[in-house]
mmCIF file of C-alpha atoms in Angstrom:
data_model
loop_
_atom_site.group_PDB
_atom_site.id
_atom_site.type_symbol
_atom_site.label_atom_id
_atom_site.label_comp_id
_atom_site.label_asym_id
_atom_site.label_seq_id
_atom_site.Cartn_x
_atom_site.Cartn_y
_atom_site.Cartn_z
ATOM 1 C CA VAL A 1 29.209 -60.102 6.029
ATOM 2 C CA LEU A 2 32.087 -60.951 8.368
ATOM 3 C CA THR A 3 31.785 -64.656 7.537
ATOM 4 C CA ALA A 4 32.067 -63.822 3.853
ATOM 5 C CA LEU A 5 35.143 -61.688 4.532
ATOM 6 C CA GLY A 6 36.667 -64.494 6.608
ATOM 7 C CA ALA A 7 36.084 -66.955 3.765
ATOM 8 C CA LEU A 8 37.550 -64.414 1.332
ATOM 9 C CA GLY A 9 40.636 -64.093 3.513
ATOM 10 C CA TRP A 10 41.247 -67.853 3.555
ATOM 11 C CA SER A 11 40.585 -68.057 -0.185
ATOM 12 C CA LEU A 12 43.113 -65.318 -0.958
ATOM 13 C CA VAL A 13 45.763 -66.877 1.296
ATOM 14 C CA VAL A 14 45.393 -70.219 -0.475
ATOM 15 C CA ALA A 15 45.106 -68.680 -3.951
ATOM 16 C CA THR A 16 48.229 -66.513 -3.610
ATOM 17 C CA THR A 17 50.147 -69.635 -2.551
ATOM 18 C CA VAL A 18 48.932 -71.930 -5.319
ATOM 19 C CA TRP A 19 49.075 -69.201 -7.969
ATOM 20 C CA PRO A 20 51.793 -66.708 -6.935
ATOM 21 C CA GLN A 21 50.884 -63.129 -7.768
ATOM 22 C CA PRO A 22 53.383 -60.499 -8.951
ATOM 23 C CA MET A 23 52.194 -58.062 -6.287
ATOM 24 C CA PHE A 24 53.579 -60.306 -3.501
ATOM 25 C CA ALA A 25 57.185 -61.280 -2.764
ATOM 26 C CA PRO A 26 58.121 -64.901 -3.677
ATOM 27 C CA TRP A 27 58.736 -67.191 -0.715
ATOM 28 C CA VAL A 28 59.532 -70.769 0.253
ATOM 29 C CA LEU A 29 59.143 -72.782 3.431
ATOM 30 C CA SER A 30 62.305 -72.736 5.561
ATOM 31 C CA TRP A 31 63.458 -73.669 9.036
ATOM 32 C CA GLU A 32 63.881 -69.969 9.814
ATOM 33 C CA LEU A 33 60.195 -69.435 9.115
ATOM 34 C CA ALA A 34 59.452 -72.395 11.394
ATOM 35 C CA VAL A 35 61.444 -70.698 14.182
ATOM 36 C CA CYS A 36 59.291 -67.581 13.745
ATOM 37 C CA ALA A 37 56.170 -69.754 13.967
ATOM 38 C CA ALA A 38 57.453 -71.199 17.248
ATOM 39 C CA LEU A 39 57.940 -67.688 18.677
ATOM 40 C CA VAL A 40 54.394 -66.776 17.638
ATOM 41 C CA ALA A 41 53.005 -69.938 19.279
ATOM 42 C CA VAL A 42 54.688 -69.045 22.570
ATOM 43 C CA ALA A 43 53.333 -65.493 22.283
ATOM 44 C CA ARG A 44 49.790 -66.880 21.919
ATOM 45 C CA LEU A 45 50.245 -68.853 25.142
ATOM 46 C CA LEU A 46 50.676 -65.474 26.849
ATOM 47 C CA SER A 47 47.234 -64.293 25.760
ATOM 48 C CA PHE A 48 44.847 -62.792 28.307
ATOM 49 C CA ARG A 49 41.236 -61.680 28.499
ATOM 50 C CA PHE A 50 40.970 -58.013 27.645
ATOM 51 C CA TYR A 51 37.399 -57.087 26.704
ATOM 52 C CA GLN A 52 34.308 -59.123 27.620
ATOM 53 C CA ARG A 53 35.156 -62.703 26.483
ATOM 54 C CA ALA A 54 37.769 -61.608 23.924
ATOM 55 C CA ARG A 55 41.380 -62.671 24.494
ATOM 56 C CA ILE A 56 44.403 -61.000 22.920
ATOM 57 C CA ALA A 57 48.155 -61.529 22.861
ATOM 58 C CA ILE A 58 50.711 -58.809 22.205
ATOM 59 C CA ASP A 59 52.212 -60.669 19.241
ATOM 60 C CA SER A 60 51.833 -58.337 16.266
ATOM 61 C CA ALA A 61 55.578 -57.569 16.325
ATOM 62 C CA PHE A 62 56.324 -61.103 15.124
ATOM 63 C CA TYR A 63 53.821 -61.017 12.260
ATOM 64 C CA VAL A 64 55.165 -57.661 11.093
ATOM 65 C CA ALA A 65 58.750 -58.928 11.289
ATOM 66 C CA VAL A 66 57.855 -62.046 9.268
ATOM 67 C CA ARG A 67 56.230 -59.884 6.611
ATOM 68 C CA PHE A 68 59.345 -57.727 6.138
ATOM 69 C CA LEU A 69 61.712 -60.710 6.210
ATOM 70 C CA PHE A 70 59.804 -63.351 4.223
ATOM 71 C CA GLY A 71 56.851 -61.592 2.571
ATOM 72 C CA GLY A 72 53.157 -60.868 3.037
ATOM 73 C CA VAL A 73 51.886 -64.324 2.038
ATOM 74 C CA PRO A 74 53.822 -66.338 4.683
ATOM 75 C CA ALA A 75 52.890 -63.702 7.260
ATOM 76 C CA ALA A 76 49.232 -64.127 6.281
ATOM 77 C CA TRP A 77 49.555 -67.924 6.583
ATOM 78 C CA LEU A 78 51.132 -67.556 10.011
ATOM 79 C CA LEU A 79 48.304 -65.284 11.139
ATOM 80 C CA ALA A 80 45.545 -67.467 9.725
ATOM 81 C CA ILE A 81 46.843 -70.764 11.109
ATOM 82 C CA THR A 82 47.866 -69.423 14.534
ATOM 83 C CA LEU A 83 44.677 -67.483 15.227
ATOM 84 C CA THR A 84 42.424 -70.236 13.870
ATOM 85 C CA GLY A 85 44.151 -72.735 16.154
ATOM 86 C CA ASP A 86 43.821 -70.315 19.054
ATOM 87 C CA GLY A 87 40.131 -69.885 18.265
ATOM 88 C CA LEU A 88 39.516 -73.642 18.163
ATOM 89 C CA VAL A 89 41.207 -74.062 21.542
ATOM 90 C CA SER A 90 39.076 -71.270 23.030
ATOM 91 C CA ILE A 91 35.933 -72.940 21.647
ATOM 92 C CA LEU A 92 36.873 -76.286 23.218
ATOM 93 C CA ARG A 93 37.632 -74.568 26.531
ATOM 94 C CA ASP A 94 34.378 -72.574 26.252
ATOM 95 C CA THR A 95 36.203 -69.246 26.594
ATOM 96 C CA ALA A 96 35.411 -67.956 23.095
ATOM 97 C CA PRO A 97 33.061 -64.985 22.493
ATOM 98 C CA VAL A 98 30.705 -67.597 20.993
ATOM 99 C CA PRO A 99 29.885 -70.051 23.852
ATOM 100 C CA ARG A 100 29.991 -73.621 22.545
ATOM 101 C CA HIS A 101 26.938 -74.878 24.466
ATOM 102 C CA GLU A 102 24.784 -71.806 23.797
ATOM 103 C CA SER A 103 25.349 -71.110 20.088
ATOM 104 C CA PRO A 104 24.312 -72.915 16.902
ATOM 105 C CA ARG A 105 27.064 -74.786 15.094
ATOM 106 C CA ARG A 106 26.955 -72.363 12.177
ATOM 107 C CA TYR A 107 27.903 -69.508 14.544
ATOM 108 C CA ILE A 108 30.830 -71.520 15.903
ATOM 109 C CA PHE A 109 31.966 -72.352 12.374
ATOM 110 C CA ALA A 110 31.678 -68.688 11.353
ATOM 111 C CA TYR A 111 33.735 -67.647 14.391
ATOM 112 C CA ALA A 112 36.494 -70.166 13.597
ATOM 113 C CA LEU A 113 36.489 -69.091 9.949
ATOM 114 C CA CYS A 114 36.733 -65.396 10.778
ATOM 115 C CA ARG A 115 39.266 -65.882 13.573
ATOM 116 C CA GLY A 116 42.054 -66.578 11.098
ATOM 117 C CA GLY A 117 40.531 -65.419 7.822
ATOM 118 C CA LEU A 118 40.041 -61.759 8.755
ATOM 119 C CA PRO A 119 43.636 -61.180 10.007
ATOM 120 C CA GLY A 120 44.991 -63.004 6.957
ATOM 121 C CA LEU A 121 42.919 -60.772 4.705
ATOM 122 C CA ALA A 122 44.148 -57.661 6.525
ATOM 123 C CA MET A 123 47.782 -58.755 6.158
ATOM 124 C CA LEU A 124 47.441 -59.396 2.415
ATOM 125 C CA LEU A 125 45.661 -56.095 1.753
ATOM 126 C CA VAL A 126 48.142 -53.972 3.695
ATOM 127 C CA SER A 127 51.116 -55.886 2.232
ATOM 128 C CA ALA A 128 49.862 -55.233 -1.295
ATOM 129 C CA ALA A 129 49.340 -51.562 -0.479
ATOM 130 C CA PHE A 130 52.924 -51.251 0.825
ATOM 131 C CA ASP A 131 54.504 -52.849 -2.272
ATOM 132 C CA ASP A 132 55.370 -56.319 -1.027
ATOM 133 C CA ARG A 133 57.605 -57.014 -4.057
ATOM 134 C CA ASN A 134 60.414 -54.617 -3.075
ATOM 135 C CA LEU A 135 61.023 -55.690 0.534
ATOM 136 C CA HIS A 136 64.705 -56.475 0.069
ATOM 137 C CA THR A 137 65.415 -53.120 -1.557
ATOM 138 C CA LEU A 138 64.448 -51.171 1.558
ATOM 139 C CA THR A 139 67.311 -49.401 3.280
ATOM 140 C CA ALA A 140 67.666 -48.888 7.035
ATOM 141 C CA VAL A 141 66.384 -45.336 6.622
ATOM 142 C CA ASP A 142 63.347 -46.615 4.699
ATOM 143 C CA LEU A 143 62.577 -49.162 7.421
ATOM 144 C CA LEU A 144 62.478 -46.393 10.050
ATOM 145 C CA TRP A 145 59.208 -45.091 8.623
ATOM 146 C CA VAL A 146 57.858 -48.020 6.580
ATOM 147 C CA VAL A 147 57.694 -50.484 9.519
ATOM 148 C CA PRO A 148 55.753 -48.109 11.846
ATOM 149 C CA ALA A 149 53.413 -47.039 9.022
ATOM 150 C CA PHE A 150 52.775 -50.648 8.005
ATOM 151 C CA SER A 151 52.217 -51.739 11.623
ATOM 152 C CA ALA A 152 49.721 -48.955 12.321
ATOM 153 C CA SER A 153 47.795 -49.643 9.097
ATOM 154 C CA PHE A 154 47.652 -53.378 9.749
ATOM 155 C CA LEU A 155 46.612 -53.005 13.396
ATOM 156 C CA ILE A 156 43.824 -50.533 12.615
ATOM 157 C CA LEU A 157 42.420 -52.728 9.828
ATOM 158 C CA HIS A 158 42.893 -55.963 11.802
ATOM 159 C CA TYR A 159 41.222 -54.791 15.005
ATOM 160 C CA GLY A 160 38.614 -52.848 13.047
ATOM 161 C CA LEU A 161 37.476 -56.088 11.420
ATOM 162 C CA THR A 162 37.771 -57.990 14.702
ATOM 163 C CA SER A 163 35.688 -55.504 16.686
ATOM 164 C CA ALA A 164 33.011 -55.327 13.972
ATOM 165 C CA ALA A 165 31.585 -58.615 15.246
ATOM 166 C CA SER A 166 30.947 -57.089 18.683
ATOM 167 C CA PHE A 167 29.351 -54.022 17.082
ATOM 168 C CA PHE A 168 26.958 -56.085 14.977
ATOM 169 C CA VAL A 169 25.694 -58.046 17.999
ATOM 170 C CA GLY A 170 24.681 -54.848 19.777
ATOM 171 C CA THR A 171 27.767 -53.511 21.579
ATOM 172 C CA ALA A 172 27.743 -49.700 21.606
ATOM 173 C CA LEU A 173 30.360 -48.174 19.303
ATOM 174 C CA ARG A 174 31.743 -45.661 21.794
ATOM 175 C CA PRO A 175 32.579 -48.156 24.601
ATOM 176 C CA LEU A 176 33.946 -50.535 21.954
ATOM 177 C CA TRP A 177 36.467 -47.931 20.812
ATOM 178 C CA ARG A 178 37.196 -46.582 24.292
ATOM 179 C CA ASP A 179 37.538 -49.917 26.115
ATOM 180 C CA PHE A 180 38.893 -52.160 23.347
ATOM 181 C CA MET A 181 40.134 -50.632 20.102
ATOM 182 C CA VAL A 182 42.228 -47.713 21.372
ATOM 183 C CA PRO A 183 43.903 -49.507 24.349
ATOM 184 C CA VAL A 184 44.725 -52.607 22.294
ATOM 185 C CA ILE A 185 46.136 -50.710 19.312
ATOM 186 C CA VAL A 186 48.213 -48.475 21.599
ATOM 187 C CA ALA A 187 49.550 -51.538 23.451
ATOM 188 C CA GLU A 188 50.425 -53.283 20.192
ATOM 189 C CA CYS A 189 52.083 -50.134 18.793
ATOM 190 C CA THR A 190 54.510 -50.112 21.714
ATOM 191 C CA LEU A 191 56.090 -53.200 20.106
ATOM 192 C CA VAL A 192 56.771 -51.466 16.785
ATOM 193 C CA PRO A 193 60.398 -50.716 17.836
ATOM 194 C CA LEU A 194 60.798 -54.436 18.549
ATOM 195 C CA SER A 195 59.591 -55.297 15.032
ATOM 196 C CA LEU A 196 62.011 -52.778 13.567
ATOM 197 C CA ALA A 197 64.900 -54.086 15.678
ATOM 198 C CA MET A 198 64.196 -57.743 14.748
ATOM 199 C CA VAL A 199 64.111 -56.927 11.024
ATOM 200 C CA MET A 200 67.360 -54.950 11.150
ATOM 201 C CA ALA A 201 69.019 -57.558 13.382
ATOM 202 C CA TYR A 202 68.149 -60.397 10.999
ATOM 203 C CA GLU A 203 69.414 -58.528 7.959
ATOM 204 C CA SER A 204 72.696 -57.568 9.614
ATOM 205 C CA GLN A 205 73.493 -60.458 11.997
ATOM 206 C CA GLY A 206 71.167 -63.276 10.948
ATOM 207 C CA LEU A 207 68.877 -65.476 13.055
ATOM 208 C CA PRO A 208 70.765 -65.568 16.430
ATOM 209 C CA LEU A 209 70.311 -61.861 17.192
ATOM 210 C CA PHE A 210 66.750 -62.085 15.853
ATOM 211 C CA LEU A 211 66.030 -64.859 18.384
ATOM 212 C CA ILE A 212 67.514 -62.850 21.243
ATOM 213 C CA LEU A 213 65.276 -59.891 20.453
ATOM 214 C CA GLY A 214 62.266 -62.162 19.920
ATOM 215 C CA THR A 215 62.782 -63.800 23.300
ATOM 216 C CA THR A 216 63.047 -60.355 24.867
ATOM 217 C CA GLY A 217 59.730 -59.499 23.266
ATOM 218 C CA LEU A 218 58.165 -62.607 24.796
ATOM 219 C CA LEU A 219 59.450 -61.567 28.222
ATOM 220 C CA PHE A 220 57.832 -58.153 27.801
ATOM 221 C CA GLY A 221 54.649 -59.912 26.685
ATOM 222 C CA GLY A 222 54.692 -62.010 29.857
ATOM 223 C CA ILE A 223 55.166 -58.903 32.003
ATOM 224 C CA PHE A 224 52.305 -57.127 30.236
ATOM 225 C CA ARG A 225 50.098 -60.203 30.707
ATOM 226 C CA ARG A 226 50.741 -60.247 34.456
ATOM 227 C CA TRP A 227 49.971 -56.537 34.643
ATOM 228 C CA ALA A 228 46.728 -56.972 32.663
ATOM 229 C CA ILE A 229 45.573 -59.862 34.889
ATOM 230 C CA ALA A 230 46.367 -57.858 38.047
ATOM 231 C CA GLN A 231 44.545 -54.842 36.605
ATOM 232 C CA ASP A 232 41.508 -56.989 35.797
ATOM 233 C CA LYS A 233 41.409 -58.402 39.338
ATOM 234 C CA LEU A 234 41.698 -54.913 40.784
ATOM 235 C CA GLN A 235 38.873 -53.661 38.579
ATOM 236 C CA LYS A 236 36.661 -56.562 39.631
ATOM 237 C CA ARG A 237 37.375 -55.812 43.295
ATOM 238 C CA VAL A 238 36.536 -52.139 42.796
ATOM 239 C CA THR A 239 33.283 -53.163 41.100
ATOM 240 C CA GLU A 240 32.429 -55.431 44.032
ATOM 241 C CA LEU A 241 33.091 -52.643 46.537
ATOM 242 C CA ARG A 242 30.896 -50.278 44.537
ATOM 243 C CA ALA A 243 28.144 -52.895 44.541
ATOM 244 C CA ILE A 244 28.426 -53.297 48.319
ATOM 245 C CA ASN A 245 28.253 -49.530 48.695
ATOM 246 C CA ARG A 246 25.123 -49.344 46.529
ATOM 247 C CA VAL A 247 23.419 -52.077 48.545
ATOM 248 C CA ALA A 248 24.400 -50.367 51.825
ATOM 249 C CA ARG A 249 22.926 -47.074 50.647
ATOM 250 C CA ALA A 250 19.783 -48.887 49.536
ATOM 251 C CA LEU A 251 19.382 -50.367 53.009
ATOM 252 C CA ALA A 252 20.113 -47.062 54.738
ATOM 253 C CA THR A 253 17.648 -45.004 52.703
ATOM 254 C CA SER A 254 14.729 -47.477 52.764
ATOM 255 C CA GLN A 255 12.075 -46.816 55.392
ATOM 256 C CA ASP A 256 9.563 -49.525 54.483
ATOM 257 C CA GLN A 257 9.625 -53.001 52.985
ATOM 258 C CA ASP A 258 8.378 -52.040 49.513
ATOM 259 C CA THR A 259 10.973 -49.273 49.133
ATOM 260 C CA LEU A 260 13.691 -51.590 50.472
ATOM 261 C CA PHE A 261 12.873 -54.303 47.921
ATOM 262 C CA LYS A 262 12.811 -51.823 45.052
ATOM 263 C CA ASN A 263 16.153 -50.299 46.054
ATOM 264 C CA LEU A 264 17.724 -53.724 46.445
ATOM 265 C CA ALA A 265 16.470 -54.725 43.002
ATOM 266 C CA LEU A 266 17.962 -51.591 41.434
ATOM 267 C CA ALA A 267 21.273 -52.013 43.247
ATOM 268 C CA ALA A 268 21.543 -55.673 42.225
ATOM 269 C CA GLN A 269 20.721 -54.986 38.589
ATOM 270 C CA GLN A 270 23.266 -52.163 38.427
ATOM 271 C CA SER A 271 25.911 -54.431 39.907
ATOM 272 C CA ILE A 272 25.190 -57.402 37.667
ATOM 273 C CA GLY A 273 24.619 -55.315 34.572
ATOM 274 C CA ALA A 274 21.997 -57.732 33.258
ATOM 275 C CA ARG A 275 18.582 -56.968 31.834
ATOM 276 C CA SER A 276 16.683 -59.652 33.677
ATOM 277 C CA VAL A 277 14.367 -60.125 36.633
ATOM 278 C CA PHE A 278 15.436 -59.893 40.250
ATOM 279 C CA SER A 279 13.619 -61.847 42.964
ATOM 280 C CA ILE A 280 13.445 -61.488 46.746
ATOM 281 C CA GLY A 281 11.946 -64.197 48.904
ATOM 282 C CA LEU A 282 10.800 -63.982 52.530
ATOM 283 C CA LEU A 283 10.869 -67.352 54.283
ATOM 284 C CA ASP A 284 8.288 -68.457 56.838
ATOM 285 C CA GLU A 285 10.144 -71.300 58.555
ATOM 286 C CA ARG A 286 7.165 -72.310 60.691
ATOM 287 C CA ARG A 287 4.906 -72.908 57.686
ATOM 288 C CA GLU A 288 7.799 -73.869 55.394
ATOM 289 C CA GLN A 289 6.548 -71.352 52.859
ATOM 290 C CA MET A 290 7.955 -68.240 51.249
ATOM 291 C CA SER A 291 6.569 -65.116 49.606
ATOM 292 C CA LEU A 292 8.359 -64.225 46.373
ATOM 293 C CA SER A 293 8.538 -60.804 44.709
ATOM 294 C CA LEU A 294 9.861 -60.409 41.145
ATOM 295 C CA PHE A 295 11.268 -57.087 39.886
ATOM 296 C CA ASP A 296 12.459 -55.997 36.433
ATOM 297 C CA GLU A 297 15.638 -54.015 35.646
ATOM 298 C CA THR A 298 13.902 -50.711 36.499
ATOM 299 C CA GLY A 299 13.002 -51.854 39.997
ATOM 300 C CA ALA A 300 9.291 -52.164 39.153
ATOM 301 C CA LEU A 301 7.350 -55.042 40.723
ATOM 302 C CA VAL A 302 6.513 -57.608 38.040
ATOM 303 C CA GLN A 303 4.822 -60.319 40.108
ATOM 304 C CA HIS A 304 4.180 -61.182 43.754
ATOM 305 C CA LEU A 305 3.591 -64.758 44.926
ATOM 306 C CA PRO A 306 2.309 -64.587 48.529
ATOM 307 C CA ALA A 307 2.752 -68.207 49.671
ATOM 308 C CA ILE A 308 4.684 -70.878 47.795
ATOM 309 C CA LYS A 309 6.721 -73.903 48.813
ATOM 310 C CA PRO A 310 10.478 -73.386 48.204
ATOM 311 C CA ILE A 311 11.590 -75.609 45.335
ATOM 312 C CA GLY A 312 14.548 -75.868 42.994
ATOM 313 C CA LEU A 313 17.450 -73.493 43.474
ATOM 314 C CA ALA A 314 15.567 -71.484 46.088
ATOM 315 C CA GLN A 315 15.204 -74.613 48.193
ATOM 316 C CA TYR A 316 18.943 -75.337 47.896
ATOM 317 C CA VAL A 317 19.963 -71.804 48.902
ATOM 318 C CA ILE A 318 17.586 -71.790 51.878
ATOM 319 C CA ALA A 319 18.738 -75.212 53.080
ATOM 320 C CA ASN A 320 22.475 -74.405 52.803
ATOM 321 C CA LYS A 321 22.240 -70.726 53.848
ATOM 322 C CA LYS A 322 24.959 -69.595 51.464
ATOM 323 C CA ALA A 323 25.187 -67.793 48.143
ATOM 324 C CA LEU A 324 25.090 -69.752 44.883
ATOM 325 C CA ARG A 325 26.423 -68.369 41.602
ATOM 326 C CA LEU A 326 25.786 -70.170 38.316
ATOM 327 C CA SER A 327 27.140 -69.125 34.913
ATOM 328 C CA ASP A 328 24.710 -71.305 32.943
ATOM 329 C CA VAL A 329 21.570 -72.077 34.951
ATOM 330 C CA PRO A 330 19.937 -74.629 32.574
ATOM 331 C CA SER A 331 23.034 -76.831 32.403
ATOM 332 C CA GLU A 332 24.358 -76.362 35.951
ATOM 333 C CA GLN A 333 21.221 -76.398 38.113
ATOM 334 C CA ASN A 334 20.855 -80.202 37.974
ATOM 335 C CA ALA A 335 23.786 -80.501 40.371
ATOM 336 C CA TYR A 336 21.830 -78.589 43.026
ATOM 337 C CA VAL A 337 18.173 -79.409 42.286
ATOM 338 C CA THR A 338 16.552 -82.725 43.198
ATOM 339 C CA ASP A 339 13.477 -84.268 41.599
ATOM 340 C CA GLU A 340 11.631 -84.526 44.884
#
């Protein structure tokens, strides 16, 4: 469904350019539009990870300003090209929500298509609803309510379509709204006054004052990015401390080996947040053997291997006596596992 909507978005952006529609304001390429594109590109460089593997940039003010100054179609083009380029870069850097080495090519193509197509579709729909033809007839008083109303409508539709992908792959709706939709939309809405100021500045003083305000917006975006990164690091540290506390309580309340292993398994699974198995091995250095116990996410014993020779990653960890963390075990374990 989302892939079809992404393709529809790209199709409408191209179609409204090749065959101009009366519902959209006429436009032409200009160096002023190129300056706006440069501001948007810098804003995308200030993106940061906000929810799971999703990255955002507080750049909606520029798209909204372009829509009111040049029309809905160029704003849709700017959205589609910028976000598609951003998506392709994230795929190459393996930071996209769709990991390049773990997903079929059709999923990667669908992600790239939707990355720019869905925002472009949202911009065209909201622009048509807000009468894109009469942009230059709006007075300063009209802009005071039209710009905030347009921004809110666009942001809700844009992020609603964006978050739908996470919902369809199994993310619960309530955390999606609480942890992603509401904070992002509120953060973006704080830049509505900047959009309004840039539009009024351009219409009264031209491009120089517009650039000054746009640069100020980029500075605020950089400050917000630093705050978000610091907040993310703090949250990770708090999570680590909670995990240490859970493990400490598990050790303190366990009176026998079986209870200790079960409590450790539960504490580890709660900390990692993964629905997978957890293993504990006891090493017999004299016999060079180990007993291995496997537990599921509920702490229940799945399998017990009483005497096995340490091989693979277990052998590496035992030999080096230090923790080893791998993001992708199948592709990364070859650097630590020998064929012997």
